[in-house]
Amino acid sequence: MSEPRKLAEKHSMDIPHVTSIELPLNVKNPDRAIAMLGGKDRIATAINAQSNPNRFNLALENTLELRLRNDPFHHPIQSSIGTQERVLLKMSIPKKSLPPDFHDNPSKYPIRELLERNKQNKETTRANIQPVAIVDRNYSFKSIADFQVSTKNNPIIQEFSSAILNGKNFDTMDKYLQSHKNFVGLDDFKDENYFKNTEHGFIPPPVLSPIRFPFDYRYQKNPLTTAIKDVKSGEIKVVPNRSTMKLYTIMLDYHTGDIPRHPASELQENYKKLTKKKLAVNSPDAVLLECIKWVKRIFKIKPIWLRKQLEDIIPDKFRRTLKQALPYVSYIYKSGPWRFANIKLGVDPKNDPSFWIYQSEYFRIPGLKFTTFMANKTGSQRIVPRTILEANRRAGNIDEANEVEVSESLFFNGVTLPSTVTFQLGDILDLDITTIIEDHVKHMGNDFLREHCDFQDGWLNRQSMEVLRRIVRYKLNRMVKDEPIDQNKIYKIINTDYIVEELGGSAEPEADGDEAGDEEEVEGDDEDIEAEAEAEEEETNGTDTVDERSVMNRLDELTEDASSKLSRLVGFIKQDSIEN
């Protein structure tokens, strides 16, 4: 049967209350440690300030400062005060129960271990533990020591310290001021050597860092990147862990001569592998192959598509694969009248005026946000685009074309806000626009289309394009502000001669904010933003990081005047090396 537990000994707590001071030092000389705190009188003042009825200077008097060296310009460490009560114990352990090497290294053995050794040694008396005081206040120095400036070898500060700070009489101070002309009429900042930052004989500032306590910012390595060493240059570069899937999208500048008739060679080889393999049902490769076939069928119906229209009509099972499938069937212009539209491989819209109906126009409208007009897409009717009807009326594929219906919210009808701000001219449903096009085709005849495709206006003449753009922009602005359409304004736009403006005249009336100006704080169409991001990714994928040398080489390719002006900006942008 186990012995009953003994109750702990009772001790009287009628003991004095004391204040403790924890120093971040290995104190071997108590007198020196006390002097570093300001002396006994300063410590007594701080301890007694708690009971001082005059609390105006309580915060200042109740704080201790630890000075690590005797220097008036030293930045001391401020103390923190803890008021949690603790009991100070006095333990008496017989020497016979202590380890043999205890006196050589007392900190090696914890108190608990020493008490346990005494308890196990039956030949010695038991250790005696007595409470001697209650610690009701504790001063600790846990704040970070400020940056220090050594003034030992600074003759200017040493002279100032001995003559002013430690001056014993007025003559010493007067002599110092006279030798420096009473600090009046000094020729500061006139000597060029002052700006060379070689003279450091100045009085240090009172504080260099405002941060008192250490803070763990928990800086961590980006889990999506890895630092590698370049074999050639030896520089450390940060590269992404995941290998970005290269789409091999063919992206051309508008002025490129020949248009591609086949996809990139990598895609041709991959397509051959996909068609020869026996693919598992619903595997990623099988879904990709089906999506490519679907895209080919869609581009037979209409040779030029906007991405949003394709995303609207594509079956759900192909939605994630569309971006991979499009490069097998189409290419993209990065600029010009068909900017970022997907064009069927082998089709050159710059050589056939009939492709004016597929020209894409993007409108920047202040205050038009996607959260504002995307709600209109819910419950939108589905219609067959006018461009599909026109293209397949010529080819005789009316029945097949009628199967392709697109959400009406993707077109501009002049009545409700669309879910995009990029439109193809032939798909615009607004009655004013369609009437103007029919009227211009009837009265302009052959002049309605240009002889050569223009970079800005495409195949349409300047007058027609300006009228269409300004009417669409004006109506979008009014719809965003929920304001009525002014037909007088429409009439004014239609009857303005914009050809004079092209020739350098000034016949155009002054544009107001609703028509052409006020394009600040514009949010871009997500279709164009996504296409531009893909274009940048396609061009930079697999290339080295752009550095200063490559930038300077590109500047040299410019004209001499432009290169000289831009190169001067490098000094403002580039940061100096930390070793300089």
PDB file of C-alpha atoms in Angstrom, residues 245-486:
ATOM      1  CA  MET A 245       3.146  25.326 -70.678  1.00  0.00           C
ATOM      2  CA  LYS A 246       4.247  26.896 -73.939  1.00  0.00           C
ATOM      3  CA  LEU A 247       1.301  27.286 -76.285  1.00  0.00           C
ATOM      4  CA  TYR A 248       3.357  28.073 -79.408  1.00  0.00           C
ATOM      5  CA  THR A 249       0.797  30.656 -80.452  1.00  0.00           C
ATOM      6  CA  ILE A 250       1.816  32.428 -83.651  1.00  0.00           C
ATOM      7  CA  MET A 251       1.646  36.169 -82.947  1.00  0.00           C
ATOM      8  CA  LEU A 252       2.418  38.577 -85.761  1.00  0.00           C
ATOM      9  CA  ASP A 253       2.991  42.267 -86.054  1.00  0.00           C
ATOM     10  CA  TYR A 254       0.537  43.979 -88.400  1.00  0.00           C
ATOM     11  CA  HIS A 255       3.262  44.840 -90.905  1.00  0.00           C
ATOM     12  CA  THR A 256       4.394  41.225 -91.241  1.00  0.00           C
ATOM     13  CA  GLY A 257       4.226  40.204 -94.892  1.00  0.00           C
ATOM     14  CA  ASP A 258       3.526  36.482 -95.108  1.00  0.00           C
ATOM     15  CA  ILE A 259       0.800  34.962 -92.973  1.00  0.00           C
ATOM     16  CA  PRO A 260       1.159  31.436 -91.520  1.00  0.00           C
ATOM     17  CA  ARG A 261      -0.671  28.581 -93.198  1.00  0.00           C
ATOM     18  CA  HIS A 262       0.270  25.893 -90.693  1.00  0.00           C
ATOM     19  CA  PRO A 263       0.716  25.858 -86.912  1.00  0.00           C
ATOM     20  CA  ALA A 264       4.145  25.800 -85.279  1.00  0.00           C
ATOM     21  CA  SER A 265       6.264  22.744 -86.063  1.00  0.00           C
ATOM     22  CA  GLU A 266       6.044  21.578 -82.437  1.00  0.00           C
ATOM     23  CA  LEU A 267       2.248  21.564 -82.671  1.00  0.00           C
ATOM     24  CA  GLN A 268       2.290  19.710 -85.996  1.00  0.00           C
ATOM     25  CA  GLU A 269       4.399  16.935 -84.488  1.00  0.00           C
ATOM     26  CA  ASN A 270       2.200  16.746 -81.409  1.00  0.00           C
ATOM     27  CA  TYR A 271      -0.955  16.583 -83.548  1.00  0.00           C
ATOM     28  CA  LYS A 272       0.483  13.633 -85.486  1.00  0.00           C
ATOM     29  CA  LYS A 273       1.183  11.820 -82.215  1.00  0.00           C
ATOM     30  CA  LEU A 274      -2.331  12.498 -80.961  1.00  0.00           C
ATOM     31  CA  THR A 275      -3.955  11.131 -84.121  1.00  0.00           C
ATOM     32  CA  LYS A 276      -1.773   7.997 -84.208  1.00  0.00           C
ATOM     33  CA  LYS A 277      -2.151   7.090 -80.540  1.00  0.00           C
ATOM     34  CA  LYS A 278      -5.004   5.091 -79.158  1.00  0.00           C
ATOM     35  CA  LEU A 279      -6.049   7.589 -76.502  1.00  0.00           C
ATOM     36  CA  ALA A 280      -7.955   6.687 -73.367  1.00  0.00           C
ATOM     37  CA  VAL A 281     -11.468   8.071 -73.164  1.00  0.00           C
ATOM     38  CA  ASN A 282     -11.647  11.432 -71.332  1.00  0.00           C
ATOM     39  CA  SER A 283      -7.861  11.590 -71.009  1.00  0.00           C
ATOM     40  CA  PRO A 284      -6.329  15.099 -71.373  1.00  0.00           C
ATOM     41  CA  ASP A 285      -4.898  14.227 -74.810  1.00  0.00           C
ATOM     42  CA  ALA A 286      -8.228  12.815 -76.003  1.00  0.00           C
ATOM     43  CA  VAL A 287     -10.077  15.941 -74.835  1.00  0.00           C
ATOM     44  CA  LEU A 288      -7.490  18.133 -76.569  1.00  0.00           C
ATOM     45  CA  LEU A 289      -7.871  16.238 -79.846  1.00  0.00           C
ATOM     46  CA  GLU A 290     -11.671  16.550 -79.705  1.00  0.00           C
ATOM     47  CA  CYS A 291     -11.372  20.247 -78.896  1.00  0.00           C
ATOM     48  CA  ILE A 292      -9.071  20.804 -81.896  1.00  0.00           C
ATOM     49  CA  LYS A 293     -11.643  19.164 -84.167  1.00  0.00           C
ATOM     50  CA  TRP A 294     -14.401  21.329 -82.676  1.00  0.00           C
ATOM     51  CA  VAL A 295     -12.337  24.505 -83.179  1.00  0.00           C
ATOM     52  CA  LYS A 296     -11.616  23.554 -86.804  1.00  0.00           C
ATOM     53  CA  ARG A 297     -15.343  23.164 -87.465  1.00  0.00           C
ATOM     54  CA  ILE A 298     -16.095  26.539 -85.846  1.00  0.00           C
ATOM     55  CA  PHE A 299     -13.445  28.319 -87.915  1.00  0.00           C
ATOM     56  CA  LYS A 300     -14.953  26.899 -91.090  1.00  0.00           C
ATOM     57  CA  ILE A 301     -18.181  28.654 -90.160  1.00  0.00           C
ATOM     58  CA  LYS A 302     -16.433  31.917 -89.315  1.00  0.00           C
ATOM     59  CA  PRO A 303     -12.745  32.577 -90.109  1.00  0.00           C
ATOM     60  CA  ILE A 304     -12.084  35.266 -87.462  1.00  0.00           C
ATOM     61  CA  TRP A 305     -13.287  35.007 -83.858  1.00  0.00           C
ATOM     62  CA  LEU A 306     -13.004  36.994 -80.652  1.00  0.00           C
ATOM     63  CA  ARG A 307     -11.928  34.899 -77.694  1.00  0.00           C
ATOM     64  CA  LYS A 308     -14.977  35.766 -75.598  1.00  0.00           C
ATOM     65  CA  GLN A 309     -17.343  34.571 -78.303  1.00  0.00           C
ATOM     66  CA  LEU A 310     -15.529  31.237 -78.493  1.00  0.00           C
ATOM     67  CA  GLU A 311     -15.644  30.860 -74.718  1.00  0.00           C
ATOM     68  CA  ASP A 312     -19.364  31.578 -74.842  1.00  0.00           C
ATOM     69  CA  ILE A 313     -20.242  28.855 -77.333  1.00  0.00           C
ATOM     70  CA  ILE A 314     -17.715  26.143 -76.494  1.00  0.00           C
ATOM     71  CA  PRO A 315     -19.018  22.969 -74.780  1.00  0.00           C
ATOM     72  CA  ASP A 316     -18.208  22.763 -71.082  1.00  0.00           C
ATOM     73  CA  LYS A 317     -15.944  19.742 -71.453  1.00  0.00           C
ATOM     74  CA  PHE A 318     -13.639  21.735 -73.783  1.00  0.00           C
ATOM     75  CA  ARG A 319     -13.612  24.990 -71.787  1.00  0.00           C
ATOM     76  CA  ARG A 320     -10.254  24.382 -70.078  1.00  0.00           C
ATOM     77  CA  THR A 321      -8.658  23.073 -73.261  1.00  0.00           C
ATOM     78  CA  LEU A 322      -9.621  25.942 -75.595  1.00  0.00           C
ATOM     79  CA  LYS A 323      -6.448  27.937 -74.941  1.00  0.00           C
ATOM     80  CA  GLN A 324      -4.300  24.933 -75.935  1.00  0.00           C
ATOM     81  CA  ALA A 325      -6.392  24.080 -79.006  1.00  0.00           C
ATOM     82  CA  LEU A 326      -6.532  27.538 -80.628  1.00  0.00           C
ATOM     83  CA  PRO A 327      -2.829  27.634 -81.738  1.00  0.00           C
ATOM     84  CA  TYR A 328      -3.459  24.484 -83.812  1.00  0.00           C
ATOM     85  CA  VAL A 329      -6.033  26.332 -85.913  1.00  0.00           C
ATOM     86  CA  SER A 330      -5.431  30.096 -85.667  1.00  0.00           C
ATOM     87  CA  TYR A 331      -2.890  32.889 -85.346  1.00  0.00           C
ATOM     88  CA  ILE A 332      -3.082  36.382 -83.804  1.00  0.00           C
ATOM     89  CA  TYR A 333      -2.181  39.929 -84.806  1.00  0.00           C
ATOM     90  CA  LYS A 334      -0.728  41.951 -81.919  1.00  0.00           C
ATOM     91  CA  SER A 335      -1.720  45.227 -83.557  1.00  0.00           C
ATOM     92  CA  GLY A 336      -3.911  46.601 -86.306  1.00  0.00           C
ATOM     93  CA  PRO A 337      -7.615  46.320 -87.192  1.00  0.00           C
ATOM     94  CA  TRP A 338      -7.822  42.633 -86.109  1.00  0.00           C
ATOM     95  CA  ARG A 339      -5.866  43.104 -82.890  1.00  0.00           C
ATOM     96  CA  PHE A 340      -5.892  39.972 -80.674  1.00  0.00           C
ATOM     97  CA  ALA A 341      -8.621  38.281 -82.679  1.00  0.00           C
ATOM     98  CA  ASN A 342      -8.055  34.615 -83.528  1.00  0.00           C
ATOM     99  CA  ILE A 343      -7.662  34.313 -87.315  1.00  0.00           C
ATOM    100  CA  LYS A 344      -7.835  31.023 -89.147  1.00  0.00           C
ATOM    101  CA  LEU A 345      -4.457  29.809 -90.448  1.00  0.00           C
ATOM    102  CA  GLY A 346      -4.047  30.610 -94.143  1.00  0.00           C
ATOM    103  CA  VAL A 347      -6.555  33.510 -94.050  1.00  0.00           C
ATOM    104  CA  ASP A 348      -5.084  36.949 -94.774  1.00  0.00           C
ATOM    105  CA  PRO A 349      -7.661  39.650 -93.957  1.00  0.00           C
ATOM    106  CA  LYS A 350      -5.317  42.375 -95.283  1.00  0.00           C
ATOM    107  CA  ASN A 351      -5.711  41.097 -98.853  1.00  0.00           C
ATOM    108  CA  ASP A 352      -9.519  40.834 -99.025  1.00  0.00           C
ATOM    109  CA  PRO A 353     -11.756  43.907 -98.418  1.00  0.00           C
ATOM    110  CA  SER A 354     -14.687  41.657 -97.460  1.00  0.00           C
ATOM    111  CA  PHE A 355     -12.960  40.977 -94.125  1.00  0.00           C
ATOM    112  CA  TRP A 356     -13.827  44.480 -92.902  1.00  0.00           C
ATOM    113  CA  ILE A 357     -16.833  43.002 -91.086  1.00  0.00           C
ATOM    114  CA  TYR A 358     -14.427  41.106 -88.761  1.00  0.00           C
ATOM    115  CA  GLN A 359     -12.402  44.175 -87.755  1.00  0.00           C
ATOM    116  CA  SER A 360     -12.309  44.469 -83.969  1.00  0.00           C
ATOM    117  CA  GLU A 361     -12.693  47.781 -82.135  1.00  0.00           C
ATOM    118  CA  TYR A 362     -11.872  48.244 -78.457  1.00  0.00           C
ATOM    119  CA  PHE A 363     -13.437  51.134 -76.497  1.00  0.00           C
ATOM    120  CA  ARG A 364     -12.044  52.673 -73.325  1.00  0.00           C
ATOM    121  CA  ILE A 365     -14.924  53.931 -71.206  1.00  0.00           C
ATOM    122  CA  PRO A 366     -14.326  55.759 -67.869  1.00  0.00           C
ATOM    123  CA  GLY A 367     -16.239  54.240 -64.977  1.00  0.00           C
ATOM    124  CA  LEU A 368     -17.092  51.049 -66.891  1.00  0.00           C
ATOM    125  CA  LYS A 369     -16.223  48.140 -64.611  1.00  0.00           C
ATOM    126  CA  PHE A 370     -16.631  44.459 -65.277  1.00  0.00           C
ATOM    127  CA  THR A 371     -18.609  44.015 -62.067  1.00  0.00           C
ATOM    128  CA  THR A 372     -21.052  46.593 -63.434  1.00  0.00           C
ATOM    129  CA  PHE A 373     -21.907  45.039 -66.752  1.00  0.00           C
ATOM    130  CA  MET A 374     -21.153  41.343 -66.230  1.00  0.00           C
ATOM    131  CA  ALA A 375     -24.472  41.082 -64.361  1.00  0.00           C
ATOM    132  CA  ASN A 376     -26.266  41.836 -67.626  1.00  0.00           C
ATOM    133  CA  LYS A 377     -24.953  38.601 -69.086  1.00  0.00           C
ATOM    134  CA  THR A 378     -27.211  36.528 -66.843  1.00  0.00           C
ATOM    135  CA  GLY A 379     -30.266  35.412 -68.759  1.00  0.00           C
ATOM    136  CA  SER A 380     -29.017  36.958 -72.009  1.00  0.00           C
ATOM    137  CA  GLN A 381     -30.660  35.842 -75.242  1.00  0.00           C
ATOM    138  CA  ARG A 382     -28.639  33.847 -77.745  1.00  0.00           C
ATOM    139  CA  ILE A 383     -28.502  34.983 -81.355  1.00  0.00           C
ATOM    140  CA  VAL A 384     -26.630  34.060 -84.509  1.00  0.00           C
ATOM    141  CA  PRO A 385     -23.967  36.757 -85.149  1.00  0.00           C
ATOM    142  CA  ARG A 386     -24.455  38.819 -88.302  1.00  0.00           C
ATOM    143  CA  THR A 387     -20.893  38.012 -89.417  1.00  0.00           C
ATOM    144  CA  ILE A 388     -21.716  34.281 -89.390  1.00  0.00           C
ATOM    145  CA  LEU A 389     -24.870  34.797 -91.416  1.00  0.00           C
ATOM    146  CA  GLU A 390     -22.996  36.951 -93.935  1.00  0.00           C
ATOM    147  CA  ALA A 391     -20.055  34.564 -94.321  1.00  0.00           C
ATOM    148  CA  ASN A 392     -22.172  31.429 -94.640  1.00  0.00           C
ATOM    149  CA  ARG A 393     -24.738  33.015 -96.925  1.00  0.00           C
ATOM    150  CA  ARG A 394     -21.927  33.271 -99.453  1.00  0.00           C
ATOM    151  CA  ALA A 395     -20.741  29.701 -98.792  1.00  0.00           C
ATOM    152  CA  GLY A 396     -24.237  28.198 -98.692  1.00  0.00           C
ATOM    153  CA  ASN A 397     -23.898  26.820 -95.127  1.00  0.00           C
ATOM    154  CA  ILE A 398     -26.992  28.503 -93.670  1.00  0.00           C
ATOM    155  CA  ASP A 399     -28.260  25.466 -91.772  1.00  0.00           C
ATOM    156  CA  GLU A 400     -24.921  24.765 -90.082  1.00  0.00           C
ATOM    157  CA  ALA A 401     -24.360  28.441 -89.297  1.00  0.00           C
ATOM    158  CA  ASN A 402     -27.741  28.766 -87.560  1.00  0.00           C
ATOM    159  CA  GLU A 403     -26.563  26.259 -84.966  1.00  0.00           C
ATOM    160  CA  VAL A 404     -23.951  28.709 -83.625  1.00  0.00           C
ATOM    161  CA  GLU A 405     -25.682  31.079 -81.252  1.00  0.00           C
ATOM    162  CA  VAL A 406     -23.813  33.597 -79.103  1.00  0.00           C
ATOM    163  CA  SER A 407     -25.041  35.518 -76.050  1.00  0.00           C
ATOM    164  CA  GLU A 408     -26.497  38.856 -77.103  1.00  0.00           C
ATOM    165  CA  SER A 409     -24.638  40.548 -74.220  1.00  0.00           C
ATOM    166  CA  LEU A 410     -21.399  40.155 -76.218  1.00  0.00           C
ATOM    167  CA  PHE A 411     -22.694  42.535 -78.900  1.00  0.00           C
ATOM    168  CA  PHE A 412     -23.356  46.258 -78.872  1.00  0.00           C
ATOM    169  CA  ASN A 413     -27.042  47.017 -79.388  1.00  0.00           C
ATOM    170  CA  GLY A 414     -27.040  50.643 -78.161  1.00  0.00           C
ATOM    171  CA  VAL A 415     -29.689  49.892 -75.505  1.00  0.00           C
ATOM    172  CA  THR A 416     -28.136  47.748 -72.753  1.00  0.00           C
ATOM    173  CA  LEU A 417     -24.599  47.562 -71.435  1.00  0.00           C
ATOM    174  CA  PRO A 418     -22.677  44.711 -73.061  1.00  0.00           C
ATOM    175  CA  SER A 419     -20.424  42.269 -71.216  1.00  0.00           C
ATOM    176  CA  THR A 420     -17.389  43.325 -73.231  1.00  0.00           C
ATOM    177  CA  VAL A 421     -15.990  46.472 -74.839  1.00  0.00           C
ATOM    178  CA  THR A 422     -14.415  44.763 -77.864  1.00  0.00           C
ATOM    179  CA  PHE A 423     -16.702  44.308 -80.874  1.00  0.00           C
ATOM    180  CA  GLN A 424     -16.431  43.214 -84.478  1.00  0.00           C
ATOM    181  CA  LEU A 425     -17.885  45.812 -86.835  1.00  0.00           C
ATOM    182  CA  GLY A 426     -20.140  43.367 -88.649  1.00  0.00           C
ATOM    183  CA  ASP A 427     -21.691  42.141 -85.374  1.00  0.00           C
ATOM    184  CA  ILE A 428     -22.825  45.548 -84.078  1.00  0.00           C
ATOM    185  CA  LEU A 429     -26.616  45.501 -83.603  1.00  0.00           C
ATOM    186  CA  ASP A 430     -27.230  49.183 -82.890  1.00  0.00           C
ATOM    187  CA  LEU A 431     -29.760  50.584 -85.397  1.00  0.00           C
ATOM    188  CA  ASP A 432     -27.902  53.886 -85.791  1.00  0.00           C
ATOM    189  CA  ILE A 433     -24.692  52.020 -86.696  1.00  0.00           C
ATOM    190  CA  THR A 434     -26.326  49.573 -89.113  1.00  0.00           C
ATOM    191  CA  THR A 435     -28.271  52.413 -90.781  1.00  0.00           C
ATOM    192  CA  ILE A 436     -25.101  54.478 -91.194  1.00  0.00           C
ATOM    193  CA  ILE A 437     -23.231  51.538 -92.733  1.00  0.00           C
ATOM    194  CA  GLU A 438     -26.059  50.856 -95.190  1.00  0.00           C
ATOM    195  CA  ASP A 439     -26.291  54.553 -96.050  1.00  0.00           C
ATOM    196  CA  HIS A 440     -22.512  54.899 -96.586  1.00  0.00           C
ATOM    197  CA  VAL A 441     -22.373  51.758 -98.719  1.00  0.00           C
ATOM    198  CA  LYS A 442     -25.214  53.092-100.867  1.00  0.00           C
ATOM    199  CA  HIS A 443     -23.931  56.663-101.348  1.00  0.00           C
ATOM    200  CA  MET A 444     -20.141  56.146-101.255  1.00  0.00           C
ATOM    201  CA  GLY A 445     -20.087  53.136-103.530  1.00  0.00           C
ATOM    202  CA  ASN A 446     -16.516  52.019-104.151  1.00  0.00           C
ATOM    203  CA  ASP A 447     -15.219  54.741-101.820  1.00  0.00           C
ATOM    204  CA  PHE A 448     -16.720  52.984 -98.820  1.00  0.00           C
ATOM    205  CA  LEU A 449     -13.734  50.609 -98.768  1.00  0.00           C
ATOM    206  CA  ARG A 450     -10.098  51.598 -99.199  1.00  0.00           C
ATOM    207  CA  GLU A 451      -7.831  50.342-101.951  1.00  0.00           C
ATOM    208  CA  HIS A 452      -5.235  49.283 -99.365  1.00  0.00           C
ATOM    209  CA  CYS A 453      -5.803  48.168 -95.794  1.00  0.00           C
ATOM    210  CA  ASP A 454      -4.939  50.869 -93.233  1.00  0.00           C
ATOM    211  CA  PHE A 455      -3.230  50.181 -89.892  1.00  0.00           C
ATOM    212  CA  GLN A 456      -5.830  52.113 -87.870  1.00  0.00           C
ATOM    213  CA  ASP A 457      -9.027  52.021 -89.916  1.00  0.00           C
ATOM    214  CA  GLY A 458      -8.596  48.735 -91.735  1.00  0.00           C
ATOM    215  CA  TRP A 459     -10.594  48.573 -94.973  1.00  0.00           C
ATOM    216  CA  LEU A 460     -13.161  51.236 -94.093  1.00  0.00           C
ATOM    217  CA  ASN A 461     -12.710  54.850 -95.109  1.00  0.00           C
ATOM    218  CA  ARG A 462     -11.755  57.426 -92.520  1.00  0.00           C
ATOM    219  CA  GLN A 463     -15.170  59.120 -92.356  1.00  0.00           C
ATOM    220  CA  SER A 464     -17.127  55.925 -91.768  1.00  0.00           C
ATOM    221  CA  MET A 465     -14.743  54.606 -89.113  1.00  0.00           C
ATOM    222  CA  GLU A 466     -14.737  57.861 -87.140  1.00  0.00           C
ATOM    223  CA  VAL A 467     -18.529  58.058 -87.170  1.00  0.00           C
ATOM    224  CA  LEU A 468     -18.873  54.454 -85.978  1.00  0.00           C
ATOM    225  CA  ARG A 469     -16.273  54.844 -83.220  1.00  0.00           C
ATOM    226  CA  ARG A 470     -17.664  58.097 -81.884  1.00  0.00           C
ATOM    227  CA  ILE A 471     -21.268  56.919 -81.807  1.00  0.00           C
ATOM    228  CA  VAL A 472     -20.379  53.693 -79.965  1.00  0.00           C
ATOM    229  CA  ARG A 473     -18.159  55.550 -77.499  1.00  0.00           C
ATOM    230  CA  TYR A 474     -20.801  58.223 -76.901  1.00  0.00           C
ATOM    231  CA  LYS A 475     -23.576  55.695 -76.265  1.00  0.00           C
ATOM    232  CA  LEU A 476     -21.422  53.559 -73.972  1.00  0.00           C
ATOM    233  CA  ASN A 477     -20.553  56.653 -71.928  1.00  0.00           C
ATOM    234  CA  ARG A 478     -24.229  57.592 -71.595  1.00  0.00           C
ATOM    235  CA  MET A 479     -25.252  54.053 -70.640  1.00  0.00           C
ATOM    236  CA  VAL A 480     -22.562  53.849 -67.975  1.00  0.00           C
ATOM    237  CA  LYS A 481     -23.838  57.105 -66.457  1.00  0.00           C
ATOM    238  CA  ASP A 482     -27.443  55.919 -66.889  1.00  0.00           C
ATOM    239  CA  GLU A 483     -28.265  58.991 -68.951  1.00  0.00           C
ATOM    240  CA  PRO A 484     -30.532  59.241 -72.017  1.00  0.00           C
ATOM    241  CA  ILE A 485     -29.138  59.292 -75.547  1.00  0.00           C
ATOM    242  CA  ASP A 486     -29.295  62.702 -77.186  1.00  0.00           C
TER     243      ASP A 486
END
